[in-house]
Amino acid sequence: PAQTATAQSGSYTYADTVKWDGEYDVLVMGFGGAGAVAAHYAAKNGAEVLLFDVAPEGHEGGNTRYCAQCIAFGKEGDEDKLLAYYEALSGGIEYDEDVLRALVDGMVQIPSILVDEYGIEEVTSFKGQAAWNWGIPEFPELEGSDAVDVGTINGKFSDAALWNLYRDKVYEEQNQIDVWYESPGTALIQDPDTLTILGVAIDRKGTPLNIRARNGVVLACGGFENNPRMVNDYLGLAVYNPIGTLYNRGDGISMVLEAGADLWHMGVYEGIRFLGGAGLEAPMGERSPYGTVGIPGFDTGGSYVLVGSDGSRYVNETYMTRHGHVSGHGEWPHPQHTKHNYLIMDQAHYDLIAQANQLDDRMASLIVQADSIEALAGSIGADPAVLKRMIEKYNLYAQQGEDWEYGRDAATMKEIGSGPYYSFPMVARILNTQGGPRHNANSQVMDVQGNPIPHLYAAGEFGGFTAKNYQGASNMTECLVFGKIAGTNAAEKKGDLALYAAKSQVESDLSYTLGAETDAVGSAEYQVAENEYVG
């Protein structure tokens, strides 16, 4: 039962002032990888758990459901090398060394955790396989990079295997874990004096409920890539498409801000490897396909270019990005995708798409065709002079065998020849966002003064550790590592809540009102000495 003060004392806890509709030891918001792991470890430590998610059944899972199912791990004894690598990935941006130490200490335990706790046979390593050289490690030039490994639980990828493993574990523990779908959290219920989190207001399929958490609340609700306003504000992208879940709406961001949490890494997001991170545009709010959307030549080249709103190129089209980041001036920023971007090609490359049977109805509905470059520019809203001049320069680079602007490999550059010419609308694509509440090595959410908010925890992509550069498969790593830490710590029995008596009225002595005291005396004319001037 909820804690209640004795009648004799005449005092009470703040929790006694809330009308509760239900009560558990631990509440976990977000049934993705991190939430499933947190719920499991909370139950393993004896807690009664409510795991709730905004998505309907069959769409839960967050980005864990849609990702390649790869998880980054390491070998025992390589903790210091892994720490050096992840510190270097921060690229000079502030990070928490204790958080990274907790991450790498967990990384070396991942194979044994998945075998001993989740019952798989082994983690299959992809390290050393030619097809994975681009990402294991993803930043080979950085210190310690050779210590990182990436693998899956069955030697395959993009088959939802790891997600199903986590989900099945939750369903095995229904004696201790209740699951609610279509039940978004709307607010944290917090003691206004001690700032202790007491529970969560949940919209349970249209019914507002206040659910008490005796020991802790874990927020594992992913990022904000499906919240256009937050993407505009934090990432500066006007138009984009998500690649993963459609239910990472940033609800948790609003909730922790109201609770006084500090935020970090809000400007960090990951994209896809191809075409500078851009992909064929889908209506806002719809998921973009994961791969190259049926466009041959994204890596081998051809007679095409990627242009921004005015018709000028802005990226090496065939460069294999690092999760959407491209090399620039010694660092790895995202390319400057504009509001409207277009893949421009000639008849020859369009024929390649058609011959590969990749021209589906959706692509066909988006095609803009014109007999001349100038007419094509007019049809897509680009500057005809800019687009024409860009095509001329690109063809010159192809003839000379060197792309003087963006370094595209000469072997991938075929001259854009005769028309008709074709255009496909392209947008930036977001695999996931990394930002959210700052948390410490114990997964406790921190306030703006650097103190833990009592009974509140975060895990997974909701306030991820990635400060700048991302090593592929590390988000799945933090789902397991910090999901375990958060669930374990949230389940720990907490001390008694603070008791309050009715507050007494006080009299105020208003010594300071308008005109009582001011440092502005006389006029605003200043006396200056020799060689002094008022600026």
Coordinates of C-alpha atoms in Angstrom, one line a residue:
P1 CA 0.0 0.0 0.0
A2 CA 1.0 3.6 -0.5
Q3 CA 2.9 5.1 2.4
T4 CA 0.6 7.0 4.8
A5 CA 1.5 9.1 7.8
T6 CA 0.0 8.2 11.2
A7 CA -3.1 10.1 12.2
Q8 CA -1.5 10.9 15.6
S9 CA 1.3 12.9 14.0
G10 CA -1.0 15.2 12.0
S11 CA 1.6 15.1 9.2
Y12 CA 1.5 13.4 5.8
T13 CA 3.6 12.7 2.7
Y14 CA 3.1 14.5 -0.6
A15 CA 2.0 11.1 -2.0
D16 CA -0.9 11.2 0.4
T17 CA -2.3 14.2 -1.5
V18 CA -2.5 12.4 -4.8
K19 CA -5.5 10.2 -5.8
W20 CA -3.8 7.1 -7.1
D21 CA -5.4 4.7 -9.6
G22 CA -2.8 2.0 -9.3
E23 CA 0.6 1.1 -7.7
Y24 CA 3.7 -0.8 -8.6
D25 CA 7.3 -1.0 -7.4
V26 CA 8.7 0.2 -10.7
L27 CA 7.2 1.9 -13.7
V28 CA 9.0 1.6 -17.1
M29 CA 8.0 4.0 -19.8
G30 CA 8.8 2.7 -23.3
F31 CA 8.7 -1.0 -24.4
G32 CA 11.7 -0.9 -26.6
G33 CA 15.1 -2.6 -26.1
A34 CA 16.1 -0.5 -23.1
G35 CA 12.6 -0.7 -21.5
A36 CA 12.3 -4.4 -22.0
V37 CA 15.8 -5.0 -20.4
A38 CA 15.0 -2.5 -17.5
A39 CA 11.6 -4.3 -16.8
H40 CA 13.3 -7.7 -16.8
Y41 CA 16.0 -6.7 -14.4
A42 CA 13.6 -4.9 -12.1
A43 CA 11.5 -8.0 -12.0
K44 CA 14.6 -10.2 -11.5
N45 CA 15.3 -8.1 -8.4
G46 CA 11.8 -8.8 -7.0
A47 CA 9.9 -5.7 -8.2
E48 CA 6.3 -5.5 -9.4
V49 CA 6.6 -3.8 -12.7
L50 CA 4.4 -1.9 -15.1
L51 CA 5.8 -1.5 -18.6
F52 CA 3.8 0.9 -20.8
D53 CA 4.2 2.3 -24.3
V54 CA 2.4 4.7 -26.5
A55 CA 2.4 2.3 -29.5
P56 CA -0.3 -0.2 -30.2
E57 CA 0.6 -3.9 -29.9
G58 CA 2.6 -5.0 -32.9
H59 CA 4.3 -1.5 -33.2
E60 CA 6.0 -1.5 -29.8
G61 CA 9.8 -2.0 -29.7
G62 CA 11.0 1.5 -30.6
N63 CA 14.0 1.6 -32.8
T64 CA 15.2 -1.8 -31.4
R65 CA 12.4 -3.4 -33.5
Y66 CA 13.7 -1.8 -36.8
C67 CA 17.4 -1.6 -36.4
A68 CA 19.9 -4.1 -37.9
Q69 CA 20.0 -6.0 -34.5
C70 CA 23.7 -5.5 -34.2
I71 CA 25.3 -4.9 -30.8
A72 CA 28.7 -3.5 -30.0
F73 CA 30.8 -5.3 -27.4
G74 CA 34.4 -6.0 -26.4
K75 CA 36.7 -8.4 -24.6
E76 CA 37.5 -8.4 -20.9
G77 CA 40.8 -6.7 -20.4
D78 CA 40.2 -4.1 -23.2
E79 CA 38.2 -1.8 -21.0
D80 CA 40.8 1.0 -21.0
K81 CA 41.2 0.8 -24.8
L82 CA 37.4 1.0 -25.2
L83 CA 37.2 3.9 -22.9
A84 CA 39.8 5.8 -24.9
Y85 CA 37.9 5.1 -28.1
Y86 CA 34.6 6.3 -26.8
E87 CA 36.2 9.4 -25.2
A88 CA 37.8 10.2 -28.6
L89 CA 34.4 9.8 -30.3
S90 CA 33.2 12.7 -28.2
G91 CA 35.4 14.9 -30.4
G92 CA 35.9 17.5 -27.7
I93 CA 32.3 17.8 -26.7
E94 CA 31.5 17.4 -23.0
Y95 CA 31.0 13.8 -21.8
D96 CA 30.8 12.0 -18.5
E97 CA 33.8 9.7 -17.9
D98 CA 31.9 7.7 -15.3
V99 CA 29.1 7.1 -17.7
L100 CA 31.5 5.9 -20.4
R101 CA 33.3 3.7 -17.9
A102 CA 30.0 2.1 -17.0
L103 CA 29.3 1.6 -20.7
V104 CA 32.6 -0.1 -21.5
D105 CA 32.5 -2.2 -18.3
G106 CA 29.1 -3.4 -19.5
M107 CA 30.3 -3.9 -23.1
V108 CA 32.8 -6.6 -22.1
Q109 CA 30.0 -8.5 -20.2
I110 CA 27.5 -8.4 -23.1
P111 CA 28.3 -11.9 -24.6
S112 CA 28.0 -13.6 -21.2
I113 CA 24.8 -11.6 -20.3
L114 CA 23.1 -12.7 -23.6
V115 CA 24.2 -16.3 -23.1
D116 CA 23.6 -16.6 -19.4
E117 CA 20.6 -14.3 -18.9
Y118 CA 18.8 -14.6 -22.2
G119 CA 19.7 -18.1 -23.3
I120 CA 21.3 -17.6 -26.7
E121 CA 24.2 -19.9 -27.8
E122 CA 26.7 -17.1 -28.6
V123 CA 27.2 -13.7 -30.1
T124 CA 28.4 -13.9 -33.6
S125 CA 31.2 -11.5 -34.4
F126 CA 31.4 -9.7 -37.7
K127 CA 34.8 -8.2 -37.1
G128 CA 37.2 -8.8 -39.9
Q129 CA 34.5 -9.6 -42.4
A130 CA 35.0 -7.5 -45.6
A131 CA 31.4 -6.5 -45.7
W132 CA 31.6 -4.9 -42.3
N133 CA 35.0 -3.2 -42.6
W134 CA 33.1 0.2 -43.0
G135 CA 31.8 0.0 -39.5
I136 CA 34.0 -2.3 -37.3
P137 CA 35.4 0.1 -36.2
E138 CA 33.6 3.0 -37.7
F139 CA 36.3 5.5 -36.7
P140 CA 39.5 3.4 -37.2
E141 CA 41.7 6.4 -36.9
L142 CA 40.9 7.0 -33.3
E143 CA 42.8 5.6 -30.3
G144 CA 41.4 2.3 -29.0
S145 CA 39.2 1.6 -32.0
D146 CA 40.6 -1.8 -32.6
A147 CA 39.0 -3.0 -29.3
V148 CA 35.4 -2.6 -30.4
D149 CA 33.5 -5.6 -32.0
V150 CA 30.0 -5.8 -33.4
G151 CA 27.8 -8.9 -33.8
T152 CA 24.3 -10.3 -33.6
I153 CA 22.8 -13.2 -31.6
N154 CA 22.3 -15.4 -34.6
G155 CA 24.8 -14.4 -37.3
K156 CA 22.1 -12.6 -39.2
F157 CA 20.9 -9.0 -39.2
S158 CA 17.8 -6.9 -39.8
D159 CA 15.6 -9.7 -38.7
A160 CA 14.3 -8.3 -35.3
A161 CA 16.0 -11.3 -33.5
L162 CA 17.4 -9.3 -30.6
W163 CA 14.1 -7.4 -30.2
N164 CA 12.2 -10.6 -30.1
L165 CA 14.6 -12.0 -27.5
Y166 CA 14.0 -9.0 -25.2
R167 CA 10.2 -9.1 -25.8
D168 CA 9.9 -12.8 -25.2
K169 CA 11.7 -12.4 -21.8
V170 CA 9.2 -9.8 -20.7
Y171 CA 6.3 -12.1 -21.7
E172 CA 7.9 -14.9 -19.8
E173 CA 7.7 -12.8 -16.6
Q174 CA 4.0 -11.8 -16.8
N175 CA 3.7 -12.9 -13.1
Q176 CA 5.7 -9.8 -12.3
I177 CA 5.4 -7.5 -15.3
D178 CA 2.2 -5.9 -16.6
V179 CA 2.3 -4.5 -20.2
W180 CA 0.1 -1.7 -21.4
Y181 CA -0.1 -0.6 -25.0
E182 CA -1.6 2.6 -26.4
S183 CA -0.8 4.2 -23.0
P184 CA 1.5 7.2 -23.3
G185 CA 2.9 8.8 -20.2
T186 CA 1.8 12.5 -19.9
A187 CA 3.5 13.8 -16.8
L188 CA 5.8 12.8 -13.9
I189 CA 4.2 13.1 -10.5
Q190 CA 6.7 14.8 -8.3
D191 CA 7.0 16.0 -4.7
P192 CA 7.5 19.7 -5.2
D193 CA 9.8 20.1 -2.1
T194 CA 12.1 17.0 -2.2
L195 CA 11.7 16.6 -6.1
T196 CA 11.2 12.9 -5.6
I197 CA 9.4 11.2 -8.5
L198 CA 6.4 9.4 -7.0
G199 CA 4.7 8.1 -10.2
V200 CA 3.5 8.8 -13.7
A201 CA 0.3 10.2 -15.1
I202 CA -0.7 7.8 -17.9
D203 CA -3.3 8.1 -20.6
R204 CA -4.6 4.5 -20.6
K205 CA -6.3 4.1 -23.9
G206 CA -8.1 7.5 -23.4
T207 CA -8.5 7.2 -19.6
P208 CA -6.3 9.4 -17.5
L209 CA -4.7 7.5 -14.6
N210 CA -2.2 8.3 -11.8
I211 CA 0.0 5.3 -11.2
R212 CA 2.2 5.2 -8.1
A213 CA 5.9 4.0 -8.2
R214 CA 7.0 2.8 -4.8
N215 CA 10.7 2.6 -5.8
G216 CA 11.4 4.1 -9.1
V217 CA 10.5 5.3 -12.6
V218 CA 12.6 4.3 -15.6
L219 CA 12.2 6.4 -18.8
A220 CA 13.2 4.4 -21.8
C221 CA 11.0 6.2 -24.3
G222 CA 13.6 6.8 -27.1
G223 CA 14.2 10.0 -28.9
F224 CA 12.2 12.8 -30.5
E225 CA 12.6 12.1 -34.2
N226 CA 8.8 12.0 -34.7
N227 CA 8.3 15.4 -33.2
P228 CA 8.8 17.9 -36.0
R229 CA 8.9 20.9 -33.6
M230 CA 11.7 19.3 -31.6
V231 CA 13.6 18.3 -34.7
N232 CA 13.3 21.9 -36.0
D233 CA 14.5 23.4 -32.7
Y234 CA 17.2 20.9 -31.7
L235 CA 18.5 19.6 -35.1
G236 CA 17.7 22.5 -37.4
L237 CA 16.0 20.2 -40.0
A238 CA 12.9 21.7 -41.7
V239 CA 11.9 18.6 -43.7
Y240 CA 13.0 15.0 -42.9
N241 CA 11.8 11.4 -42.6
P242 CA 12.4 8.9 -39.8
I243 CA 13.8 5.5 -40.6
G244 CA 12.8 3.6 -37.5
T245 CA 9.8 3.7 -35.2
L246 CA 7.0 6.3 -35.7
Y247 CA 6.4 6.5 -31.9
N248 CA 9.5 8.3 -30.6
R249 CA 7.6 11.5 -30.1
G250 CA 9.7 13.2 -27.5
D251 CA 7.0 12.9 -24.8
G252 CA 9.7 12.1 -22.2
I253 CA 11.6 15.3 -23.0
S254 CA 8.6 17.4 -22.1
M255 CA 8.1 15.4 -18.9
V256 CA 11.7 15.6 -17.6
L257 CA 11.8 19.3 -18.4
E258 CA 8.9 19.9 -16.1
A259 CA 10.6 17.8 -13.5
G260 CA 13.7 20.0 -13.6
A261 CA 16.1 17.7 -15.5
D262 CA 19.1 18.8 -17.4
L263 CA 19.5 17.9 -21.1
W264 CA 22.5 16.8 -23.1
H265 CA 23.4 15.8 -26.7
M266 CA 20.2 17.4 -28.1
G267 CA 21.9 18.3 -31.4
V268 CA 23.1 14.8 -32.2
Y269 CA 21.4 12.4 -34.5
E270 CA 22.3 9.6 -36.8
G271 CA 21.4 8.9 -40.4
I272 CA 21.8 6.3 -43.1
R273 CA 25.1 5.6 -44.9
F274 CA 24.1 6.4 -48.5
L275 CA 23.7 9.5 -50.6
G276 CA 25.0 11.8 -47.9
G277 CA 22.3 10.5 -45.6
A278 CA 19.5 11.6 -47.9
G279 CA 16.7 9.3 -49.2
L280 CA 13.6 9.4 -51.3
E281 CA 11.1 11.7 -49.7
A282 CA 8.0 10.3 -48.1
P283 CA 5.2 12.4 -46.7
M284 CA 6.0 14.0 -43.3
G285 CA 5.2 11.6 -40.6
E286 CA 5.8 8.5 -42.6
R287 CA 8.8 6.1 -42.4
S288 CA 11.5 6.2 -45.0
P289 CA 12.7 2.8 -46.2
Y290 CA 16.0 1.8 -44.6
G291 CA 18.1 1.3 -47.7
T292 CA 18.8 3.2 -50.8
V293 CA 15.2 3.2 -52.0
G294 CA 15.9 1.3 -55.2
I295 CA 18.3 3.7 -56.7
P296 CA 21.2 1.8 -58.3
G297 CA 24.6 3.4 -58.3
F298 CA 24.6 5.0 -54.9
D299 CA 28.1 3.6 -54.3
T300 CA 29.3 2.5 -57.8
G301 CA 28.3 5.8 -59.4
G302 CA 26.6 6.9 -62.5
S303 CA 25.4 10.0 -64.3
Y304 CA 23.6 11.6 -61.4
V305 CA 24.1 14.3 -58.8
L306 CA 22.4 15.3 -55.5
V307 CA 21.5 19.0 -55.2
G308 CA 20.0 21.4 -52.7
S309 CA 17.1 23.8 -53.0
D310 CA 18.9 26.1 -55.5
G311 CA 20.3 23.3 -57.7
S312 CA 23.9 23.3 -56.4
R313 CA 25.7 20.1 -55.2
Y314 CA 26.4 19.9 -51.5
V315 CA 27.9 16.5 -50.9
N316 CA 29.9 13.6 -52.4
E317 CA 27.1 11.5 -53.6
T318 CA 28.9 8.1 -53.5
Y319 CA 30.8 8.6 -50.2
M320 CA 29.9 5.9 -47.7
T321 CA 29.0 8.2 -44.7
R322 CA 29.4 7.3 -41.1
H323 CA 25.8 7.0 -40.1
G324 CA 25.0 10.1 -42.1
H325 CA 28.1 12.0 -41.1
V326 CA 30.6 13.1 -43.8
S327 CA 34.3 14.0 -43.5
G328 CA 34.8 17.7 -43.5
H329 CA 37.9 19.8 -42.2
G330 CA 39.1 16.9 -40.0
E331 CA 35.7 16.3 -38.4
W332 CA 32.5 14.4 -39.2
P333 CA 29.5 16.7 -39.4
H334 CA 26.2 16.0 -41.2
P335 CA 26.0 17.5 -44.6
Q336 CA 23.8 20.6 -44.9
H337 CA 20.6 19.1 -46.2
T338 CA 18.3 21.9 -47.3
K339 CA 14.5 22.1 -47.2
H340 CA 14.3 20.7 -50.7
N341 CA 16.9 18.3 -52.1
Y342 CA 16.8 16.5 -55.5
L343 CA 18.6 13.6 -57.2
I344 CA 19.1 14.7 -60.7
M345 CA 20.0 12.2 -63.5
D346 CA 20.0 11.8 -67.2
Q347 CA 18.2 9.2 -69.4
A348 CA 21.0 6.7 -69.1
H349 CA 20.9 6.5 -65.3
Y350 CA 17.1 6.5 -65.3
D351 CA 17.2 3.5 -67.6
L352 CA 19.4 1.7 -65.1
I353 CA 16.7 2.1 -62.5
A354 CA 14.0 0.9 -64.9
Q355 CA 16.1 -2.1 -66.0
A356 CA 16.7 -3.1 -62.4
N357 CA 12.9 -3.2 -61.9
Q358 CA 13.2 -0.6 -59.1
L359 CA 10.9 1.9 -60.5
D360 CA 7.9 1.2 -58.3
D361 CA 4.6 3.1 -58.2
R362 CA 5.7 5.3 -55.4
M363 CA 8.9 6.4 -57.2
A364 CA 7.1 6.9 -60.4
S365 CA 4.6 9.2 -58.7
L366 CA 7.5 11.4 -57.6
I367 CA 9.4 11.7 -60.8
V368 CA 9.7 15.1 -62.5
Q369 CA 10.8 14.9 -66.1
A370 CA 11.9 17.6 -68.5
D371 CA 13.6 17.9 -71.9
S372 CA 16.2 20.4 -70.7
I373 CA 18.1 21.2 -67.5
E374 CA 16.6 24.7 -67.4
A375 CA 13.1 23.3 -67.7
L376 CA 13.8 20.7 -65.0
A377 CA 15.1 23.5 -62.7
G378 CA 11.9 25.4 -63.2
S379 CA 9.8 22.4 -62.4
I380 CA 11.4 21.7 -59.1
G381 CA 11.9 25.4 -58.0
A382 CA 15.7 25.4 -58.4
D383 CA 17.6 28.3 -60.0
P384 CA 18.0 27.4 -63.7
A385 CA 21.4 29.2 -64.0
V386 CA 22.8 27.5 -60.9
L387 CA 21.6 24.0 -62.0
K388 CA 22.9 24.4 -65.5
R389 CA 26.3 25.7 -64.3
M390 CA 26.5 22.9 -61.7
I391 CA 25.9 20.2 -64.4
E392 CA 28.6 21.8 -66.6
K393 CA 31.1 21.8 -63.7
Y394 CA 30.3 18.2 -62.8
N395 CA 30.7 17.0 -66.4
L396 CA 34.1 18.9 -66.5
Y397 CA 35.2 17.1 -63.3
A398 CA 34.1 13.8 -64.9
Q399 CA 36.2 14.5 -68.0
Q400 CA 39.2 15.6 -66.0
G401 CA 39.0 12.7 -63.6
E402 CA 38.8 14.7 -60.4
D403 CA 36.0 16.2 -58.4
W404 CA 37.5 19.5 -57.2
E405 CA 34.6 20.4 -55.0
Y406 CA 33.6 17.2 -53.1
G407 CA 36.2 14.6 -53.9
R408 CA 33.9 12.0 -55.5
D409 CA 35.9 9.2 -56.9
A410 CA 36.5 9.7 -60.6
A411 CA 35.6 6.1 -61.3
T412 CA 32.0 6.8 -60.1
M413 CA 31.5 9.9 -62.2
K414 CA 29.8 9.5 -65.5
E415 CA 28.9 12.6 -67.5
I416 CA 25.3 13.7 -67.4
G417 CA 24.4 13.3 -71.0
S418 CA 21.4 13.9 -73.2
G419 CA 17.8 14.4 -71.9
P420 CA 15.2 14.0 -71.1
Y421 CA 16.3 14.6 -67.5
Y422 CA 14.7 13.3 -64.3
S423 CA 14.4 14.5 -60.7
F424 CA 13.5 12.6 -57.5
P425 CA 12.8 14.6 -54.3
M426 CA 15.2 13.7 -51.4
V427 CA 15.2 14.5 -47.7
A428 CA 17.4 14.1 -44.7
R429 CA 16.6 10.8 -42.9
I430 CA 16.9 10.3 -39.2
L431 CA 17.8 6.9 -37.9
N432 CA 17.6 8.1 -34.3
T433 CA 18.3 11.0 -32.1
Q434 CA 20.7 10.8 -29.2
G435 CA 19.6 13.6 -26.9
G436 CA 17.6 13.6 -23.7
P437 CA 18.0 13.9 -20.0
R438 CA 21.5 13.9 -18.6
H439 CA 22.1 10.8 -16.5
N440 CA 24.9 9.5 -14.4
A441 CA 26.6 6.1 -14.3
N442 CA 23.8 4.7 -12.1
S443 CA 21.3 5.8 -14.8
Q444 CA 19.9 8.4 -12.4
V445 CA 18.5 11.5 -14.2
M446 CA 20.3 14.7 -13.2
D447 CA 18.8 18.1 -12.5
V448 CA 20.3 21.4 -13.8
Q449 CA 22.4 21.7 -10.6
G450 CA 24.0 18.3 -11.2
N451 CA 22.1 16.4 -8.6
P452 CA 20.1 13.2 -9.2
I453 CA 16.4 13.6 -9.3
P454 CA 15.3 11.0 -6.6
H455 CA 13.7 7.8 -8.0
L456 CA 14.1 8.8 -11.7
Y457 CA 16.2 6.8 -14.2
A458 CA 16.8 6.9 -17.9
A459 CA 18.1 4.3 -20.4
G460 CA 18.7 3.7 -24.1
E461 CA 18.4 6.5 -26.7
F462 CA 16.5 8.6 -24.2
G463 CA 19.5 10.8 -23.2
G464 CA 22.1 8.6 -24.9
F465 CA 25.9 8.9 -24.1
T466 CA 26.8 9.8 -27.8
A467 CA 28.1 13.4 -27.7
K468 CA 29.3 13.8 -31.3
N469 CA 30.5 10.8 -33.3
Y470 CA 28.7 7.5 -33.2
Q471 CA 30.1 4.0 -33.4
G472 CA 27.6 1.8 -35.1
A473 CA 25.6 -0.7 -32.9
S474 CA 26.4 1.3 -29.7
N475 CA 22.8 2.3 -29.2
M476 CA 21.9 -1.3 -28.8
T477 CA 24.8 -1.6 -26.4
E478 CA 23.5 1.1 -24.1
C479 CA 20.0 -0.3 -24.2
L480 CA 21.3 -3.5 -22.6
V481 CA 24.0 -1.9 -20.3
F482 CA 22.0 1.0 -19.0
G483 CA 18.7 -0.8 -19.2
K484 CA 20.2 -3.4 -16.8
I485 CA 21.6 -0.6 -14.5
A486 CA 18.4 1.4 -14.5
G487 CA 16.1 -1.6 -13.9
T488 CA 18.3 -2.9 -11.1
N489 CA 18.6 0.5 -9.3
A490 CA 14.9 1.4 -9.8
A491 CA 13.9 -1.9 -8.1
E492 CA 15.9 -1.2 -5.0
K493 CA 13.7 -0.4 -2.0
K494 CA 13.8 3.3 -1.2
G495 CA 13.6 5.0 2.2
D496 CA 10.5 6.6 3.6
L497 CA 9.2 9.7 2.0
A498 CA 9.5 13.0 3.7
L499 CA 6.6 13.9 6.1
Y500 CA 5.0 17.3 6.0
A501 CA 2.9 19.2 8.5
A502 CA 0.5 22.0 7.5
K503 CA 2.6 25.1 6.7
S504 CA 2.1 28.2 8.9
Q505 CA 1.3 31.6 7.6
V506 CA 4.1 34.1 7.8
E507 CA 4.1 37.9 7.9
S508 CA 6.4 39.6 5.3
D509 CA 8.3 42.8 5.9
L510 CA 8.4 44.5 2.5
S511 CA 11.5 46.6 3.0
Y512 CA 12.2 46.8 -0.7
T513 CA 9.6 48.4 -3.0
L514 CA 9.9 50.9 -5.8
G515 CA 11.9 53.9 -4.6
A516 CA 13.2 52.3 -1.4
E517 CA 16.8 51.8 -2.7
T518 CA 18.6 52.1 -6.0
D519 CA 22.2 52.4 -7.2
A520 CA 21.2 54.7 -10.0
V521 CA 21.7 58.2 -8.4
G522 CA 21.5 61.4 -10.4
S523 CA 21.8 61.6 -14.2
A524 CA 23.5 59.1 -16.4
E525 CA 26.3 61.5 -17.2
Y526 CA 29.7 60.1 -16.5
Q527 CA 32.8 62.0 -15.3
V528 CA 35.9 61.0 -17.3
A529 CA 39.6 61.7 -16.7
E530 CA 42.3 62.4 -19.2
N531 CA 42.4 59.6 -21.9
E532 CA 39.1 58.1 -20.7
Y533 CA 36.1 58.0 -22.9
V534 CA 32.5 56.9 -22.7
G535 CA 31.9 54.2 -25.3

